[in-house]
mmCIF file of N, CA, C and O in Angstrom:
data_model
loop_
_atom_site.group_PDB
_atom_site.id
_atom_site.type_symbol
_atom_site.label_atom_id
_atom_site.label_comp_id
_atom_site.label_asym_id
_atom_site.label_seq_id
_atom_site.Cartn_x
_atom_site.Cartn_y
_atom_site.Cartn_z
ATOM 1 N N UNK G 1 17.878 18.961 23.498
ATOM 2 C CA UNK G 1 16.527 18.489 23.249
ATOM 3 C C UNK G 1 15.531 19.352 24.029
ATOM 4 O O UNK G 1 15.708 19.585 25.214
ATOM 5 N N UNK G 2 14.522 19.775 23.286
ATOM 6 C CA UNK G 2 13.489 20.612 23.897
ATOM 7 C C UNK G 2 12.119 20.058 23.519
ATOM 8 O O UNK G 2 11.985 19.300 22.558
ATOM 9 N N UNK G 3 11.143 20.497 24.260
ATOM 10 C CA UNK G 3 9.770 20.108 23.965
ATOM 11 C C UNK G 3 9.362 20.592 22.571
ATOM 12 O O UNK G 3 8.604 19.919 21.870
ATOM 13 N N UNK G 4 9.921 21.718 22.160
ATOM 14 C CA UNK G 4 9.630 22.248 20.822
ATOM 15 C C UNK G 4 10.142 21.302 19.729
ATOM 16 O O UNK G 4 9.554 21.211 18.654
ATOM 17 N N UNK G 5 11.247 20.617 20.003
ATOM 18 C CA UNK G 5 11.778 19.648 19.044
ATOM 19 C C UNK G 5 10.783 18.512 18.823
ATOM 20 O O UNK G 5 10.580 18.060 17.697
ATOM 21 N N UNK G 6 10.172 18.070 19.907
ATOM 22 C CA UNK G 6 9.172 17.015 19.822
ATOM 23 C C UNK G 6 7.969 17.496 19.014
ATOM 24 O O UNK G 6 7.479 16.785 18.123
ATOM 25 N N UNK G 7 7.518 18.701 19.290
ATOM 26 C CA UNK G 7 6.378 19.262 18.558
ATOM 27 C C UNK G 7 6.700 19.394 17.076
ATOM 28 O O UNK G 7 5.857 19.090 16.223
ATOM 29 N N UNK G 8 7.923 19.799 16.763
ATOM 30 C CA UNK G 8 8.334 19.926 15.367
ATOM 31 C C UNK G 8 8.330 18.562 14.680
ATOM 32 O O UNK G 8 7.842 18.433 13.553
ATOM 33 N N UNK G 9 8.855 17.556 15.339
ATOM 34 C CA UNK G 9 8.859 16.201 14.768
ATOM 35 C C UNK G 9 7.435 15.715 14.526
ATOM 36 O O UNK G 9 7.147 15.101 13.488
ATOM 37 N N UNK G 10 6.553 16.010 15.451
ATOM 38 C CA UNK G 10 5.162 15.572 15.296
ATOM 39 C C UNK G 10 4.479 16.289 14.130
ATOM 40 O O UNK G 10 3.694 15.682 13.403
ATOM 41 N N UNK G 11 4.797 17.540 13.929
ATOM 42 C CA UNK G 11 4.250 18.266 12.774
ATOM 43 C C UNK G 11 4.760 17.653 11.474
ATOM 44 O O UNK G 11 4.008 17.514 10.502
ATOM 45 N N UNK G 12 6.025 17.281 11.458
ATOM 46 C CA UNK G 12 6.595 16.637 10.269
ATOM 47 C C UNK G 12 5.919 15.293 10.002
ATOM 48 O O UNK G 12 5.613 14.959 8.853
ATOM 49 N N UNK G 13 5.679 14.541 11.067
ATOM 50 C CA UNK G 13 4.984 13.252 10.936
ATOM 51 C C UNK G 13 3.578 13.470 10.378
ATOM 52 O O UNK G 13 3.140 12.756 9.473
ATOM 53 N N UNK G 14 2.866 14.465 10.903
ATOM 54 C CA UNK G 14 1.509 14.750 10.414
ATOM 55 C C UNK G 14 1.524 15.065 8.921
ATOM 56 O O UNK G 14 0.674 14.583 8.163
ATOM 57 N N UNK G 15 2.485 15.855 8.480
ATOM 58 C CA UNK G 15 2.588 16.200 7.054
ATOM 59 C C UNK G 15 2.931 14.966 6.222
ATOM 60 O O UNK G 15 2.363 14.759 5.143
ATOM 61 N N UNK G 16 3.833 14.149 6.714
ATOM 62 C CA UNK G 16 4.192 12.919 6.003
ATOM 63 C C UNK G 16 3.007 11.962 5.917
ATOM 64 O O UNK G 16 2.788 11.326 4.882
ATOM 65 N N UNK G 17 2.243 11.876 6.994
ATOM 66 C CA UNK G 17 1.067 11.003 6.990
ATOM 67 C C UNK G 17 0.078 11.415 5.906
ATOM 68 O O UNK G 17 -0.509 10.560 5.227
ATOM 69 N N UNK G 18 -0.102 12.719 5.714
ATOM 70 C CA UNK G 18 -1.004 13.198 4.669
ATOM 71 C C UNK G 18 -0.458 12.834 3.288
ATOM 72 O O UNK G 18 -1.203 12.422 2.400
ATOM 73 N N UNK G 19 0.845 12.937 3.101
ATOM 74 C CA UNK G 19 1.455 12.544 1.821
ATOM 75 C C UNK G 19 1.288 11.042 1.579
ATOM 76 O O UNK G 19 0.986 10.624 0.452
ATOM 77 N N UNK G 20 1.492 10.245 2.622
ATOM 78 C CA UNK G 20 1.300 8.798 2.501
ATOM 79 C C UNK G 20 -0.152 8.502 2.135
ATOM 80 O O UNK G 20 -0.424 7.672 1.255
ATOM 81 N N UNK G 21 -1.079 9.175 2.787
ATOM 82 C CA UNK G 21 -2.498 8.981 2.492
ATOM 83 C C UNK G 21 -2.811 9.330 1.042
ATOM 84 O O UNK G 21 -3.528 8.596 0.353
ATOM 85 N N UNK G 22 -2.270 10.438 0.560
ATOM 86 C CA UNK G 22 -2.472 10.816 -0.844
ATOM 87 C C UNK G 22 -1.973 9.722 -1.781
ATOM 88 O O UNK G 22 -2.645 9.374 -2.754
ATOM 89 N N UNK G 23 -0.803 9.178 -1.495
ATOM 90 C CA UNK G 23 -0.247 8.109 -2.327
ATOM 91 C C UNK G 23 -1.086 6.836 -2.247
ATOM 92 O O UNK G 23 -1.296 6.153 -3.258
ATOM 93 N N UNK G 24 -1.574 6.518 -1.063
ATOM 94 C CA UNK G 24 -2.426 5.335 -0.922
ATOM 95 C C UNK G 24 -3.718 5.500 -1.714
ATOM 96 O O UNK G 24 -4.186 4.555 -2.362
ATOM 97 N N UNK G 25 -4.288 6.697 -1.683
ATOM 98 C CA UNK G 25 -5.506 6.930 -2.451
ATOM 99 C C UNK G 25 -5.233 6.894 -3.952
ATOM 100 O O UNK G 25 -6.054 6.393 -4.731
ATOM 101 N N UNK G 26 -4.090 7.387 -4.373
ATOM 102 C CA UNK G 26 -3.709 7.303 -5.785
ATOM 103 C C UNK G 26 -3.539 5.845 -6.191
ATOM 104 O O UNK G 26 -4.000 5.415 -7.250
ATOM 105 N N UNK G 27 -2.896 5.063 -5.326
ATOM 106 C CA UNK G 27 -2.714 3.631 -5.592
ATOM 107 C C UNK G 27 -4.073 2.938 -5.667
ATOM 108 O O UNK G 27 -4.303 2.076 -6.520
ATOM 109 N N UNK G 28 -4.985 3.328 -4.799
ATOM 110 C CA UNK G 28 -6.313 2.727 -4.766
ATOM 111 C C UNK G 28 -7.062 2.975 -6.066
ATOM 112 O O UNK G 28 -7.756 2.082 -6.572
ATOM 113 N N UNK G 29 -6.922 4.157 -6.629
ATOM 114 C CA UNK G 29 -7.586 4.447 -7.910
ATOM 115 C C UNK G 29 -7.069 3.531 -9.016
ATOM 116 O O UNK G 29 -7.839 3.050 -9.850
ATOM 117 N N UNK G 30 -5.768 3.269 -9.011
ATOM 118 C CA UNK G 30 -5.199 2.353 -10.002
ATOM 119 C C UNK G 30 -5.708 0.939 -9.748
ATOM 120 O O UNK G 30 -6.052 0.207 -10.687
ATOM 121 N N UNK G 31 -5.787 0.554 -8.492
ATOM 122 C CA UNK G 31 -6.292 -0.782 -8.142
ATOM 123 C C UNK G 31 -7.742 -0.934 -8.590
ATOM 124 O O UNK G 31 -8.145 -2.002 -9.069
ATOM 125 N N UNK G 32 -8.532 0.122 -8.445
ATOM 126 C CA UNK G 32 -9.921 0.049 -8.910
ATOM 127 C C UNK G 32 -9.976 -0.183 -10.425
ATOM 128 O O UNK G 32 -10.791 -0.967 -10.907
ATOM 129 N N UNK G 33 -9.100 0.476 -11.152
ATOM 130 C CA UNK G 33 -9.037 0.277 -12.597
ATOM 131 C C UNK G 33 -8.624 -1.163 -12.922
ATOM 132 O O UNK G 33 -9.212 -1.815 -13.798
ATOM 133 N N UNK G 34 -7.622 -1.652 -12.207
ATOM 134 C CA UNK G 34 -7.196 -3.046 -12.378
ATOM 135 C C UNK G 34 -8.359 -3.989 -12.106
ATOM 136 O O UNK G 34 -8.578 -4.959 -12.837
ATOM 137 N N UNK G 35 -9.120 -3.702 -11.058
ATOM 138 C CA UNK G 35 -10.269 -4.536 -10.720
ATOM 139 C C UNK G 35 -11.298 -4.581 -11.838
ATOM 140 O O UNK G 35 -11.852 -5.645 -12.153
ATOM 141 N N UNK G 36 -11.556 -3.429 -12.462
ATOM 142 C CA UNK G 36 -12.508 -3.394 -13.582
ATOM 143 C C UNK G 36 -11.983 -4.212 -14.763
ATOM 144 O O UNK G 36 -12.743 -4.952 -15.400
ATOM 145 N N UNK G 37 -10.701 -4.087 -15.031
ATOM 146 C CA UNK G 37 -10.098 -4.845 -16.136
ATOM 147 C C UNK G 37 -10.161 -6.340 -15.851
ATOM 148 O O UNK G 37 -10.553 -7.139 -16.707
ATOM 149 N N UNK G 38 -9.782 -6.736 -14.638
ATOM 150 C CA UNK G 38 -9.814 -8.154 -14.269
ATOM 151 C C UNK G 38 -11.224 -8.712 -14.380
ATOM 152 O O UNK G 38 -11.427 -9.819 -14.875
ATOM 153 N N UNK G 39 -12.202 -7.938 -13.915
ATOM 154 C CA UNK G 39 -13.582 -8.418 -13.971
ATOM 155 C C UNK G 39 -14.027 -8.584 -15.426
ATOM 156 O O UNK G 39 -14.638 -9.596 -15.778
ATOM 157 N N UNK G 40 -13.701 -7.630 -16.268
ATOM 158 C CA UNK G 40 -14.075 -7.714 -17.680
ATOM 159 C C UNK G 40 -13.418 -8.909 -18.364
ATOM 160 O O UNK G 40 -14.004 -9.510 -19.271
ATOM 161 N N UNK G 41 -12.221 -9.253 -17.921
ATOM 162 C CA UNK G 41 -11.490 -10.376 -18.515
ATOM 163 C C UNK G 41 -11.758 -11.707 -17.811
ATOM 164 O O UNK G 41 -11.192 -12.735 -18.179
ATOM 165 N N UNK G 42 -12.595 -11.659 -16.774
ATOM 166 C CA UNK G 42 -12.914 -12.884 -16.039
ATOM 167 C C UNK G 42 -11.764 -13.406 -15.210
ATOM 168 O O UNK G 42 -11.669 -14.610 -14.968
ATOM 169 N N UNK G 43 -10.897 -12.506 -14.788
ATOM 170 C CA UNK G 43 -9.725 -12.905 -14.000
ATOM 171 C C UNK G 43 -10.032 -12.839 -12.509
ATOM 172 O O UNK G 43 -10.842 -12.013 -12.071
ATOM 173 N N UNK G 44 -9.355 -13.666 -11.720
ATOM 174 C CA UNK G 44 -9.562 -13.621 -10.266
ATOM 175 C C UNK G 44 -8.918 -12.376 -9.656
ATOM 176 O O UNK G 44 -7.984 -11.800 -10.218
ATOM 177 N N UNK G 45 -9.422 -11.987 -8.511
ATOM 178 C CA UNK G 45 -8.854 -10.843 -7.780
ATOM 179 C C UNK G 45 -7.487 -11.223 -7.226
ATOM 180 O O UNK G 45 -6.533 -10.464 -7.336
ATOM 181 N N UNK G 46 -7.414 -12.393 -6.623
ATOM 182 C CA UNK G 46 -6.190 -12.815 -5.949
ATOM 183 C C UNK G 46 -5.223 -13.448 -6.939
ATOM 184 O O UNK G 46 -5.546 -14.438 -7.599
ATOM 185 N N UNK G 47 -4.043 -12.859 -7.051
ATOM 186 C CA UNK G 47 -2.985 -13.374 -7.912
ATOM 187 C C UNK G 47 -1.692 -13.452 -7.098
ATOM 188 O O UNK G 47 -0.962 -12.470 -6.998
ATOM 189 N N UNK G 48 -1.417 -14.613 -6.494
ATOM 190 C CA UNK G 48 -0.248 -14.744 -5.622
ATOM 191 C C UNK G 48 1.065 -14.350 -6.294
ATOM 192 O O UNK G 48 1.922 -13.718 -5.674
ATOM 193 N N UNK G 49 1.229 -14.691 -7.558
ATOM 194 C CA UNK G 49 2.480 -14.367 -8.258
ATOM 195 C C UNK G 49 2.671 -12.857 -8.346
ATOM 196 O O UNK G 49 3.761 -12.339 -8.133
ATOM 197 N N UNK G 50 1.608 -12.131 -8.641
ATOM 198 C CA UNK G 50 1.705 -10.677 -8.729
ATOM 199 C C UNK G 50 2.041 -10.084 -7.363
ATOM 200 O O UNK G 50 2.844 -9.153 -7.258
ATOM 201 N N UNK G 51 1.445 -10.618 -6.322
ATOM 202 C CA UNK G 51 1.752 -10.118 -4.985
ATOM 203 C C UNK G 51 3.216 -10.365 -4.649
ATOM 204 O O UNK G 51 3.879 -9.486 -4.090
ATOM 205 N N UNK G 52 3.723 -11.516 -5.008
ATOM 206 C CA UNK G 52 5.152 -11.790 -4.801
ATOM 207 C C UNK G 52 6.017 -10.785 -5.554
ATOM 208 O O UNK G 52 7.046 -10.330 -5.047
ATOM 209 N N UNK G 53 5.578 -10.419 -6.764
ATOM 210 C CA UNK G 53 6.308 -9.417 -7.545
ATOM 211 C C UNK G 53 6.330 -8.059 -6.832
ATOM 212 O O UNK G 53 7.353 -7.376 -6.818
ATOM 213 N N UNK G 54 5.199 -7.688 -6.249
ATOM 214 C CA UNK G 54 5.121 -6.416 -5.517
ATOM 215 C C UNK G 54 6.072 -6.454 -4.317
ATOM 216 O O UNK G 54 6.830 -5.509 -4.093
ATOM 217 N N UNK G 55 6.032 -7.534 -3.566
ATOM 218 C CA UNK G 55 6.917 -7.649 -2.401
ATOM 219 C C UNK G 55 8.383 -7.569 -2.818
ATOM 220 O O UNK G 55 9.183 -6.878 -2.196
ATOM 221 N N UNK G 56 8.712 -8.283 -3.870
ATOM 222 C CA UNK G 56 10.091 -8.265 -4.358
ATOM 223 C C UNK G 56 10.494 -6.842 -4.751
ATOM 224 O O UNK G 56 11.590 -6.379 -4.407
ATOM 225 N N UNK G 57 9.628 -6.136 -5.440
ATOM 226 C CA UNK G 57 9.901 -4.771 -5.893
ATOM 227 C C UNK G 57 10.173 -3.835 -4.723
ATOM 228 O O UNK G 57 11.167 -3.103 -4.717
ATOM 229 N N UNK G 58 9.294 -3.856 -3.727
ATOM 230 C CA UNK G 58 9.468 -2.895 -2.625
ATOM 231 C C UNK G 58 10.649 -3.253 -1.738
ATOM 232 O O UNK G 58 11.369 -2.367 -1.278
ATOM 233 N N UNK G 59 10.869 -4.533 -1.523
ATOM 234 C CA UNK G 59 12.020 -4.946 -0.709
ATOM 235 C C UNK G 59 13.319 -4.615 -1.426
ATOM 236 O O UNK G 59 14.286 -4.128 -0.823
ATOM 237 N N UNK G 60 13.338 -4.844 -2.739
ATOM 238 C CA UNK G 60 14.538 -4.553 -3.525
ATOM 239 C C UNK G 60 14.877 -3.053 -3.515
ATOM 240 O O UNK G 60 16.041 -2.681 -3.526
ATOM 241 N N UNK G 61 13.859 -2.212 -3.474
ATOM 242 C CA UNK G 61 14.088 -0.765 -3.498
ATOM 243 C C UNK G 61 14.199 -0.145 -2.104
ATOM 244 O O UNK G 61 14.459 1.054 -1.982
ATOM 245 N N UNK G 62 14.015 -0.940 -1.090
ATOM 246 C CA UNK G 62 14.094 -0.431 0.280
ATOM 247 C C UNK G 62 15.543 -0.111 0.645
ATOM 248 O O UNK G 62 16.417 -0.954 0.559
ATOM 249 N N UNK G 63 15.756 1.118 1.042
ATOM 250 C CA UNK G 63 17.092 1.543 1.481
ATOM 251 C C UNK G 63 17.150 1.754 2.993
ATOM 252 O O UNK G 63 18.109 2.304 3.505
ATOM 253 N N UNK G 64 16.093 1.339 3.694
ATOM 254 C CA UNK G 64 16.087 1.459 5.145
ATOM 255 C C UNK G 64 15.678 2.841 5.604
ATOM 256 O O UNK G 64 15.466 3.715 4.795
ATOM 257 N N UNK G 65 15.536 3.010 6.864
ATOM 258 C CA UNK G 65 15.937 2.116 7.935
ATOM 259 C C UNK G 65 14.953 0.991 8.246
ATOM 260 O O UNK G 65 15.261 0.126 9.060
ATOM 261 N N UNK G 66 13.791 0.959 7.585
ATOM 262 C CA UNK G 66 12.874 -0.148 7.840
ATOM 263 C C UNK G 66 13.491 -1.453 7.345
ATOM 264 O O UNK G 66 13.985 -1.512 6.212
ATOM 265 N N UNK G 67 13.455 -2.496 8.171
ATOM 266 C CA UNK G 67 13.948 -3.791 7.698
ATOM 267 C C UNK G 67 13.020 -4.358 6.621
ATOM 268 O O UNK G 67 11.834 -4.028 6.564
ATOM 269 N N UNK G 68 13.562 -5.216 5.785
ATOM 270 C CA UNK G 68 12.808 -5.800 4.675
ATOM 271 C C UNK G 68 11.521 -6.467 5.141
ATOM 272 O O UNK G 68 10.473 -6.321 4.497
ATOM 273 N N UNK G 69 11.580 -7.193 6.235
ATOM 274 C CA UNK G 69 10.375 -7.886 6.728
ATOM 275 C C UNK G 69 9.293 -6.903 7.146
ATOM 276 O O UNK G 69 8.110 -7.167 6.962
ATOM 277 N N UNK G 70 9.674 -5.768 7.684
ATOM 278 C CA UNK G 70 8.685 -4.750 8.061
ATOM 279 C C UNK G 70 8.033 -4.166 6.810
ATOM 280 O O UNK G 70 6.817 -3.953 6.770
ATOM 281 N N UNK G 71 8.841 -3.915 5.793
ATOM 282 C CA UNK G 71 8.309 -3.398 4.528
ATOM 283 C C UNK G 71 7.325 -4.406 3.943
ATOM 284 O O UNK G 71 6.222 -4.045 3.514
ATOM 285 N N UNK G 72 7.711 -5.666 3.954
ATOM 286 C CA UNK G 72 6.827 -6.701 3.417
ATOM 287 C C UNK G 72 5.517 -6.760 4.199
ATOM 288 O O UNK G 72 4.445 -6.850 3.604
ATOM 289 N N UNK G 73 5.577 -6.685 5.515
ATOM 290 C CA UNK G 73 4.349 -6.712 6.334
ATOM 291 C C UNK G 73 3.448 -5.522 6.010
ATOM 292 O O UNK G 73 2.224 -5.670 5.906
ATOM 293 N N UNK G 74 4.041 -4.344 5.851
ATOM 294 C CA UNK G 74 3.243 -3.163 5.512
ATOM 295 C C UNK G 74 2.542 -3.349 4.170
ATOM 296 O O UNK G 74 1.348 -3.054 4.032
ATOM 297 N N UNK G 75 3.273 -3.857 3.196
ATOM 298 C CA UNK G 75 2.665 -4.046 1.881
ATOM 299 C C UNK G 75 1.686 -5.208 1.860
ATOM 300 O O UNK G 75 0.723 -5.190 1.085
ATOM 301 N N UNK G 76 1.887 -6.201 2.698
ATOM 302 C CA UNK G 76 0.878 -7.263 2.826
ATOM 303 C C UNK G 76 -0.444 -6.667 3.265
ATOM 304 O O UNK G 76 -1.507 -7.022 2.746
ATOM 305 N N UNK G 77 -0.371 -5.758 4.204
ATOM 306 C CA UNK G 77 -1.593 -5.110 4.703
ATOM 307 C C UNK G 77 -2.233 -4.226 3.633
ATOM 308 O O UNK G 77 -3.452 -4.239 3.448
ATOM 309 N N UNK G 78 -1.406 -3.462 2.929
ATOM 310 C CA UNK G 78 -1.928 -2.603 1.859
ATOM 311 C C UNK G 78 -2.618 -3.460 0.799
ATOM 312 O O UNK G 78 -3.750 -3.167 0.385
ATOM 313 N N UNK G 79 -1.955 -4.522 0.374
ATOM 314 C CA UNK G 79 -2.518 -5.395 -0.659
ATOM 315 C C UNK G 79 -3.798 -6.046 -0.173
ATOM 316 O O UNK G 79 -4.782 -6.159 -0.921
ATOM 317 N N UNK G 80 -3.840 -6.463 1.081
ATOM 318 C CA UNK G 80 -5.046 -7.070 1.638
ATOM 319 C C UNK G 80 -6.218 -6.092 1.567
ATOM 320 O O UNK G 80 -7.329 -6.466 1.192
ATOM 321 N N UNK G 81 -5.959 -4.838 1.905
ATOM 322 C CA UNK G 81 -7.028 -3.832 1.845
ATOM 323 C C UNK G 81 -7.463 -3.586 0.405
ATOM 324 O O UNK G 81 -8.647 -3.367 0.136
ATOM 325 N N UNK G 82 -6.539 -3.625 -0.527
ATOM 326 C CA UNK G 82 -6.877 -3.422 -1.936
ATOM 327 C C UNK G 82 -7.719 -4.586 -2.459
ATOM 328 O O UNK G 82 -8.667 -4.384 -3.216
ATOM 329 N N UNK G 83 -7.383 -5.809 -2.038
ATOM 330 C CA UNK G 83 -8.183 -6.975 -2.423
ATOM 331 C C UNK G 83 -9.597 -6.857 -1.869
ATOM 332 O O UNK G 83 -10.573 -7.152 -2.560
ATOM 333 N N UNK G 84 -9.693 -6.412 -0.625
ATOM 334 C CA UNK G 84 -11.014 -6.224 -0.007
ATOM 335 C C UNK G 84 -11.831 -5.212 -0.801
ATOM 336 O O UNK G 84 -13.024 -5.417 -1.053
ATOM 337 N N UNK G 85 -11.194 -4.134 -1.217
ATOM 338 C CA UNK G 85 -11.878 -3.112 -2.014
ATOM 339 C C UNK G 85 -12.361 -3.708 -3.341
ATOM 340 O O UNK G 85 -13.507 -3.472 -3.752
ATOM 341 N N UNK G 86 -11.520 -4.482 -4.008
ATOM 342 C CA UNK G 86 -11.935 -5.096 -5.273
ATOM 343 C C UNK G 86 -13.127 -6.028 -5.064
ATOM 344 O O UNK G 86 -14.056 -6.041 -5.875
ATOM 345 N N UNK G 87 -13.112 -6.789 -3.982
ATOM 346 C CA UNK G 87 -14.237 -7.688 -3.694
ATOM 347 C C UNK G 87 -15.512 -6.898 -3.446
ATOM 348 O O UNK G 87 -16.594 -7.284 -3.904
ATOM 349 N N UNK G 88 -15.400 -5.795 -2.710
ATOM 350 C CA UNK G 88 -16.569 -4.944 -2.451
ATOM 351 C C UNK G 88 -17.126 -4.394 -3.749
ATOM 352 O O UNK G 88 -18.336 -4.365 -3.952
ATOM 353 N N UNK G 89 -16.245 -3.956 -4.646
ATOM 354 C CA UNK G 89 -16.674 -3.394 -5.924
ATOM 355 C C UNK G 89 -17.382 -4.445 -6.789
ATOM 356 O O UNK G 89 -18.270 -4.120 -7.572
ATOM 357 N N UNK G 90 -16.987 -5.695 -6.618
ATOM 358 C CA UNK G 90 -17.624 -6.792 -7.350
ATOM 359 C C UNK G 90 -18.887 -7.294 -6.645
ATOM 360 O O UNK G 90 -19.556 -8.185 -7.149
ATOM 361 N N UNK G 91 -19.134 -6.756 -5.469
ATOM 362 C CA UNK G 91 -20.288 -7.219 -4.707
ATOM 363 C C UNK G 91 -20.057 -8.525 -3.995
ATOM 364 O O UNK G 91 -20.999 -9.209 -3.624
ATOM 365 N N UNK G 92 -18.782 -8.852 -3.775
ATOM 366 C CA UNK G 92 -18.443 -10.128 -3.123
ATOM 367 C C UNK G 92 -18.158 -9.958 -1.638
ATOM 368 O O UNK G 92 -17.852 -10.918 -0.962
ATOM 369 N N UNK G 93 -18.182 -8.766 -1.152
ATOM 370 C CA UNK G 93 -17.797 -8.595 0.243
ATOM 371 C C UNK G 93 -18.492 -7.486 0.827
ATOM 372 O O UNK G 93 -18.590 -6.721 1.499
#
């Protein structure tokens, strides 16, 4: 183990963080489209059943090493931020 190993790991983390950010922004664009559709159809932003479906999907596809509960917590936060964005777009927040 060398200090260079640590620096290399940190560079890899920085690159991964940018990829995660790109994916989050791509997801956000889809969420914005969903928000426009829901608003046009008079549907509520919050749909507990759909959120349960998302949690089930990501937990089912999780191969670790993150435990299922950690994955669920991360996606709870992502979904919460997406709901906040939809409310802002509707002028509700």
